[in-house]
Amino acid sequence: MTKTKRSEQEFRPAKKSLGQNFLVDPNYISKIVDALEIGEDETIIEIGPGRGAITEYLVESGANVVAIELDRDIVSILRQQFASSKNVSIVEADATGVDFERLLEDQKPKTKGQSQSIKLVANLPYYVSTPILQHLATQRHLFARLVLMFQKEVVDRITAKPGSSDRGFLTVLTEAAFDVEKLFDVPPNAFQPVPKVTSSVAIFRPKENKIKDEEKFRKLISMAFAQKRKTILNNLKTVYPNASDSLVRGEIDPTRRAESISLEEWQRLFLAIY
Ligand code: SAM
């Protein structure tokens, strides 16, 4: 990257509304890129490239890079910044609505063609964590792995075990879709501007859900966690007339709270209800 282009980016104030805290510590950038384990002929999708801190390393690795950025001002700067790199496309879009299969199809002529595997990396603002994870879960079959950075409390929530008050709708949905391995925390001073919170990086490895109708599964989990202090039966009975019988058949005590229930129990309950 030339000095002029870098200073143009740095001069532009970060937009708080888009969660723009840019990674500036090269050690953490390297650790994130290492976690992708980029091999030959791979395509890496990056969500929210920002000032291109991670993007630069991806481009240098020789992978096909498709970076999706919502902020139009950043998109035009990134396009200049990477104008001479043949292996990167900067796409202006809201990643929560992107059909990744179609995106990759559209990008094929620009990239080197067929990829051995597709991976995704993102350093995501807090406000978009839930919608993006839900969206990625529905399209996870495309990816060999995802390396995602969220605010630490989001990763704590996603990895919360049964019985933890951190456990919620997002935990169960994520558990059903991915094996999650938390890697490391990233302190506030690794970013510019410096955020108030610590972040965490985790690898998400897609897996098959035993439940094929994931839409209905999502509805069950969302209803069950509607009011966290209520029992599972009280949350479910207004929506599912057979809730009481199904809990018995699924061998789940109806007085338990949703946060105490494991993924295997949710899957059993689903099969009893539907
Ligand atoms: N990856 C860069 C880094 O690590 O320095 C930037 C990270 S910054 C926390 C998040 C980036 O995501 C910003 O550039 C922001 O504009 C972008 N962004 C926010 N919401 C987005 C969305 N829905 N779709 C695509 N990009 C988004």
mmCIF file of N, CA, C and O in Angstrom, residues 162-218:
data_model
loop_
_atom_site.group_PDB
_atom_site.id
_atom_site.type_symbol
_atom_site.label_atom_id
_atom_site.label_comp_id
_atom_site.label_asym_id
_atom_site.label_seq_id
_atom_site.Cartn_x
_atom_site.Cartn_y
_atom_site.Cartn_z
ATOM 1 N N PRO A 162 -24.816 -25.402 29.035
ATOM 2 C CA PRO A 162 -26.114 -25.484 29.697
ATOM 3 C C PRO A 162 -25.984 -25.150 31.188
ATOM 4 O O PRO A 162 -25.051 -25.604 31.842
ATOM 5 N N GLY A 163 -26.901 -24.321 31.661
ATOM 6 C CA GLY A 163 -26.878 -23.922 33.076
ATOM 7 C C GLY A 163 -26.320 -22.516 33.251
ATOM 8 O O GLY A 163 -26.556 -21.873 34.271
ATOM 9 N N SER A 164 -25.616 -22.017 32.242
ATOM 10 C CA SER A 164 -25.064 -20.665 32.338
ATOM 11 C C SER A 164 -26.140 -19.644 31.958
ATOM 12 O O SER A 164 -26.895 -19.857 30.998
ATOM 13 N N SER A 165 -26.182 -18.526 32.705
ATOM 14 C CA SER A 165 -27.202 -17.513 32.380
ATOM 15 C C SER A 165 -26.860 -16.787 31.076
ATOM 16 O O SER A 165 -27.679 -16.073 30.517
ATOM 17 N N ASP A 166 -25.628 -16.988 30.557
ATOM 18 C CA ASP A 166 -25.253 -16.399 29.260
ATOM 19 C C ASP A 166 -25.898 -17.140 28.094
ATOM 20 O O ASP A 166 -25.898 -16.671 26.960
ATOM 21 N N ARG A 167 -26.377 -18.360 28.387
ATOM 22 C CA ARG A 167 -26.900 -19.194 27.301
ATOM 23 C C ARG A 167 -28.232 -18.652 26.809
ATOM 24 O O ARG A 167 -29.120 -18.350 27.599
ATOM 25 N N GLY A 168 -28.366 -18.532 25.468
ATOM 26 C CA GLY A 168 -29.609 -18.004 24.916
ATOM 27 C C GLY A 168 -29.861 -18.514 23.512
ATOM 28 O O GLY A 168 -29.215 -19.473 23.063
ATOM 29 N N PHE A 169 -30.783 -17.856 22.827
ATOM 30 C CA PHE A 169 -31.181 -18.205 21.463
ATOM 31 C C PHE A 169 -29.959 -18.360 20.541
ATOM 32 O O PHE A 169 -29.796 -19.357 19.836
ATOM 33 N N LEU A 170 -29.056 -17.354 20.590
ATOM 34 C CA LEU A 170 -27.898 -17.362 19.692
ATOM 35 C C LEU A 170 -26.954 -18.530 20.000
ATOM 36 O O LEU A 170 -26.363 -19.111 19.089
ATOM 37 N N THR A 171 -26.852 -18.895 21.279
ATOM 38 C CA THR A 171 -25.985 -20.018 21.662
ATOM 39 C C THR A 171 -26.463 -21.303 20.993
ATOM 40 O O THR A 171 -25.673 -22.033 20.387
ATOM 41 N N VAL A 172 -27.757 -21.576 21.122
ATOM 42 C CA VAL A 172 -28.270 -22.860 20.639
ATOM 43 C C VAL A 172 -28.216 -22.917 19.110
ATOM 44 O O VAL A 172 -27.803 -23.928 18.524
ATOM 45 N N LEU A 173 -28.585 -21.803 18.474
ATOM 46 C CA LEU A 173 -28.528 -21.776 17.008
ATOM 47 C C LEU A 173 -27.112 -21.990 16.510
ATOM 48 O O LEU A 173 -26.874 -22.714 15.545
ATOM 49 N N THR A 174 -26.161 -21.358 17.176
ATOM 50 C CA THR A 174 -24.768 -21.464 16.754
ATOM 51 C C THR A 174 -24.254 -22.875 17.006
ATOM 52 O O THR A 174 -23.600 -23.474 16.144
ATOM 53 N N GLU A 175 -24.585 -23.429 18.177
ATOM 54 C CA GLU A 175 -24.162 -24.808 18.510
ATOM 55 C C GLU A 175 -24.694 -25.827 17.508
ATOM 56 O O GLU A 175 -24.032 -26.803 17.204
ATOM 57 N N ALA A 176 -25.918 -25.573 17.025
ATOM 58 C CA ALA A 176 -26.524 -26.520 16.089
ATOM 59 C C ALA A 176 -25.845 -26.442 14.713
ATOM 60 O O ALA A 176 -25.875 -27.400 13.949
ATOM 61 N N ALA A 177 -25.233 -25.299 14.424
ATOM 62 C CA ALA A 177 -24.683 -25.085 13.085
ATOM 63 C C ALA A 177 -23.156 -25.228 13.006
ATOM 64 O O ALA A 177 -22.616 -25.513 11.937
ATOM 65 N N PHE A 178 -22.480 -24.993 14.122
ATOM 66 C CA PHE A 178 -21.013 -24.947 14.075
ATOM 67 C C PHE A 178 -20.389 -25.605 15.312
ATOM 68 O O PHE A 178 -20.974 -25.560 16.399
ATOM 69 N N ASP A 179 -19.171 -26.134 15.129
ATOM 70 C CA ASP A 179 -18.311 -26.410 16.282
ATOM 71 C C ASP A 179 -17.504 -25.136 16.464
ATOM 72 O O ASP A 179 -16.825 -24.695 15.528
ATOM 73 N N VAL A 180 -17.596 -24.553 17.651
ATOM 74 C CA VAL A 180 -16.933 -23.262 17.875
ATOM 75 C C VAL A 180 -15.718 -23.472 18.779
ATOM 76 O O VAL A 180 -15.811 -24.092 19.828
ATOM 77 N N GLU A 181 -14.589 -22.939 18.335
ATOM 78 C CA GLU A 181 -13.367 -23.019 19.144
ATOM 79 C C GLU A 181 -12.867 -21.600 19.390
ATOM 80 O O GLU A 181 -12.435 -20.911 18.456
ATOM 81 N N LYS A 182 -12.966 -21.169 20.644
ATOM 82 C CA LYS A 182 -12.456 -19.832 20.958
ATOM 83 C C LYS A 182 -10.932 -19.861 20.915
ATOM 84 O O LYS A 182 -10.314 -20.769 21.483
ATOM 85 N N LEU A 183 -10.333 -18.870 20.253
ATOM 86 C CA LEU A 183 -8.871 -18.877 20.116
ATOM 87 C C LEU A 183 -8.187 -17.925 21.088
ATOM 88 O O LEU A 183 -7.348 -18.328 21.860
ATOM 89 N N PHE A 184 -8.514 -16.640 21.040
ATOM 90 C CA PHE A 184 -7.820 -15.670 21.907
ATOM 91 C C PHE A 184 -8.633 -14.376 22.011
ATOM 92 O O PHE A 184 -9.509 -14.108 21.184
ATOM 93 N N ASP A 185 -8.304 -13.615 23.046
ATOM 94 C CA ASP A 185 -8.913 -12.288 23.219
ATOM 95 C C ASP A 185 -8.044 -11.236 22.537
ATOM 96 O O ASP A 185 -6.833 -11.425 22.378
ATOM 97 N N VAL A 186 -8.663 -10.144 22.156
ATOM 98 C CA VAL A 186 -7.925 -9.027 21.551
ATOM 99 C C VAL A 186 -8.233 -7.775 22.389
ATOM 100 O O VAL A 186 -9.400 -7.386 22.515
ATOM 101 N N PRO A 187 -7.187 -7.189 22.982
ATOM 102 C CA PRO A 187 -7.431 -6.056 23.890
ATOM 103 C C PRO A 187 -7.819 -4.778 23.123
ATOM 104 O O PRO A 187 -7.490 -4.643 21.937
ATOM 105 N N PRO A 188 -8.480 -3.843 23.819
ATOM 106 C CA PRO A 188 -8.921 -2.609 23.153
ATOM 107 C C PRO A 188 -7.792 -1.856 22.444
ATOM 108 O O PRO A 188 -8.012 -1.288 21.378
ATOM 109 N N ASN A 189 -6.568 -1.889 23.025
ATOM 110 C CA ASN A 189 -5.503 -1.078 22.412
ATOM 111 C C ASN A 189 -4.958 -1.656 21.106
ATOM 112 O O ASN A 189 -4.039 -1.095 20.515
ATOM 113 N N ALA A 190 -5.536 -2.772 20.637
ATOM 114 C CA ALA A 190 -5.134 -3.304 19.326
ATOM 115 C C ALA A 190 -5.901 -2.613 18.204
ATOM 116 O O ALA A 190 -5.676 -2.894 17.022
ATOM 117 N N PHE A 191 -6.845 -1.729 18.590
ATOM 118 C CA PHE A 191 -7.722 -1.078 17.603
ATOM 119 C C PHE A 191 -7.520 0.436 17.594
ATOM 120 O O PHE A 191 -7.076 1.033 18.581
ATOM 121 N N GLN A 192 -7.952 1.027 16.518
ATOM 122 C CA GLN A 192 -7.989 2.478 16.393
ATOM 123 C C GLN A 192 -9.315 2.868 15.741
ATOM 124 O O GLN A 192 -9.591 2.331 14.668
ATOM 125 N N PRO A 193 -10.176 3.709 16.262
ATOM 126 C CA PRO A 193 -10.107 4.227 17.616
ATOM 127 C C PRO A 193 -10.239 3.099 18.649
ATOM 128 O O PRO A 193 -10.801 2.051 18.340
ATOM 129 N N VAL A 194 -9.758 3.367 19.875
ATOM 130 C CA VAL A 194 -9.752 2.343 20.924
ATOM 131 C C VAL A 194 -11.181 2.150 21.455
ATOM 132 O O VAL A 194 -11.786 3.099 21.935
ATOM 133 N N PRO A 195 -11.717 0.911 21.346
ATOM 134 C CA PRO A 195 -13.079 0.681 21.862
ATOM 135 C C PRO A 195 -13.068 0.527 23.385
ATOM 136 O O PRO A 195 -11.999 0.421 23.988
ATOM 137 N N LYS A 196 -14.268 0.468 23.976
ATOM 138 C CA LYS A 196 -14.339 0.315 25.443
ATOM 139 C C LYS A 196 -14.233 -1.153 25.843
ATOM 140 O O LYS A 196 -14.047 -1.465 27.003
ATOM 141 N N VAL A 197 -14.393 -2.047 24.868
ATOM 142 C CA VAL A 197 -14.539 -3.472 25.205
ATOM 143 C C VAL A 197 -13.417 -4.327 24.613
ATOM 144 O O VAL A 197 -12.757 -3.927 23.658
ATOM 145 N N THR A 198 -13.264 -5.519 25.206
ATOM 146 C CA THR A 198 -12.333 -6.522 24.674
ATOM 147 C C THR A 198 -13.062 -7.330 23.604
ATOM 148 O O THR A 198 -14.275 -7.509 23.669
ATOM 149 N N SER A 199 -12.312 -7.809 22.619
ATOM 150 C CA SER A 199 -12.903 -8.658 21.582
ATOM 151 C C SER A 199 -12.345 -10.072 21.718
ATOM 152 O O SER A 199 -11.346 -10.279 22.415
ATOM 153 N N SER A 200 -12.967 -11.026 21.036
ATOM 154 C CA SER A 200 -12.466 -12.409 21.033
ATOM 155 C C SER A 200 -12.558 -12.966 19.622
ATOM 156 O O SER A 200 -13.493 -12.627 18.879
ATOM 157 N N VAL A 201 -11.605 -13.835 19.301
ATOM 158 C CA VAL A 201 -11.590 -14.474 17.983
ATOM 159 C C VAL A 201 -11.890 -15.960 18.163
ATOM 160 O O VAL A 201 -11.366 -16.596 19.083
ATOM 161 N N ALA A 202 -12.722 -16.489 17.282
ATOM 162 C CA ALA A 202 -13.055 -17.923 17.353
ATOM 163 C C ALA A 202 -13.126 -18.504 15.951
ATOM 164 O O ALA A 202 -13.436 -17.796 14.987
ATOM 165 N N ILE A 203 -12.839 -19.830 15.873
ATOM 166 C CA ILE A 203 -13.031 -20.554 14.608
ATOM 167 C C ILE A 203 -14.402 -21.217 14.663
ATOM 168 O O ILE A 203 -14.753 -21.839 15.671
ATOM 169 N N PHE A 204 -15.154 -21.080 13.585
ATOM 170 C CA PHE A 204 -16.456 -21.716 13.469
ATOM 171 C C PHE A 204 -16.339 -22.778 12.367
ATOM 172 O O PHE A 204 -16.091 -22.431 11.210
ATOM 173 N N ARG A 205 -16.506 -24.048 12.753
ATOM 174 C CA ARG A 205 -16.437 -25.121 11.752
ATOM 175 C C ARG A 205 -17.861 -25.613 11.499
ATOM 176 O O ARG A 205 -18.511 -26.131 12.424
ATOM 177 N N PRO A 206 -18.346 -25.447 10.263
ATOM 178 C CA PRO A 206 -19.729 -25.823 9.970
ATOM 179 C C PRO A 206 -20.005 -27.296 10.223
ATOM 180 O O PRO A 206 -19.136 -28.141 10.001
ATOM 181 N N LYS A 207 -21.196 -27.596 10.701
ATOM 182 C CA LYS A 207 -21.575 -29.004 10.889
ATOM 183 C C LYS A 207 -23.032 -29.197 10.490
ATOM 184 O O LYS A 207 -23.774 -28.224 10.336
ATOM 185 N N GLU A 208 -23.406 -30.453 10.318
ATOM 186 C CA GLU A 208 -24.787 -30.804 9.975
ATOM 187 C C GLU A 208 -25.658 -30.672 11.206
ATOM 188 O O GLU A 208 -25.270 -31.135 12.279
ATOM 189 N N ASN A 209 -26.832 -30.082 11.057
ATOM 190 C CA ASN A 209 -27.805 -30.118 12.153
ATOM 191 C C ASN A 209 -28.633 -31.387 11.967
ATOM 192 O O ASN A 209 -29.028 -31.701 10.844
ATOM 193 N N LYS A 210 -28.863 -32.126 13.075
ATOM 194 C CA LYS A 210 -29.696 -33.331 12.986
ATOM 195 C C LYS A 210 -31.099 -32.955 12.516
ATOM 196 O O LYS A 210 -31.818 -33.759 11.959
ATOM 197 N N ILE A 211 -31.500 -31.715 12.803
ATOM 198 C CA ILE A 211 -32.840 -31.247 12.432
ATOM 199 C C ILE A 211 -32.755 -30.600 11.055
ATOM 200 O O ILE A 211 -32.035 -29.624 10.863
ATOM 201 N N LYS A 212 -33.498 -31.148 10.107
ATOM 202 C CA LYS A 212 -33.384 -30.637 8.742
ATOM 203 C C LYS A 212 -34.176 -29.335 8.551
ATOM 204 O O LYS A 212 -33.758 -28.456 7.809
ATOM 205 N N ASP A 213 -35.342 -29.229 9.203
ATOM 206 C CA ASP A 213 -36.133 -28.001 9.036
ATOM 207 C C ASP A 213 -35.622 -26.939 10.019
ATOM 208 O O ASP A 213 -36.155 -26.768 11.127
ATOM 209 N N GLU A 214 -34.596 -26.229 9.596
ATOM 210 C CA GLU A 214 -33.932 -25.302 10.510
ATOM 211 C C GLU A 214 -34.786 -24.074 10.822
ATOM 212 O O GLU A 214 -34.641 -23.455 11.861
ATOM 213 N N GLU A 215 -35.704 -23.757 9.906
ATOM 214 C CA GLU A 215 -36.605 -22.630 10.127
ATOM 215 C C GLU A 215 -37.492 -22.903 11.351
ATOM 216 O O GLU A 215 -37.647 -22.075 12.249
ATOM 217 N N LYS A 216 -38.046 -24.110 11.384
ATOM 218 C CA LYS A 216 -38.916 -24.501 12.509
ATOM 219 C C LYS A 216 -38.098 -24.642 13.794
ATOM 220 O O LYS A 216 -38.581 -24.334 14.878
ATOM 221 N N PHE A 217 -36.878 -25.132 13.653
ATOM 222 C CA PHE A 217 -36.004 -25.276 14.823
ATOM 223 C C PHE A 217 -35.732 -23.893 15.425
ATOM 224 O O PHE A 217 -35.820 -23.690 16.635
ATOM 225 N N ARG A 218 -35.448 -22.922 14.545
ATOM 226 C CA ARG A 218 -35.194 -21.544 15.001
ATOM 227 C C ARG A 218 -36.404 -20.997 15.750
ATOM 228 O O ARG A 218 -36.282 -20.348 16.769
#
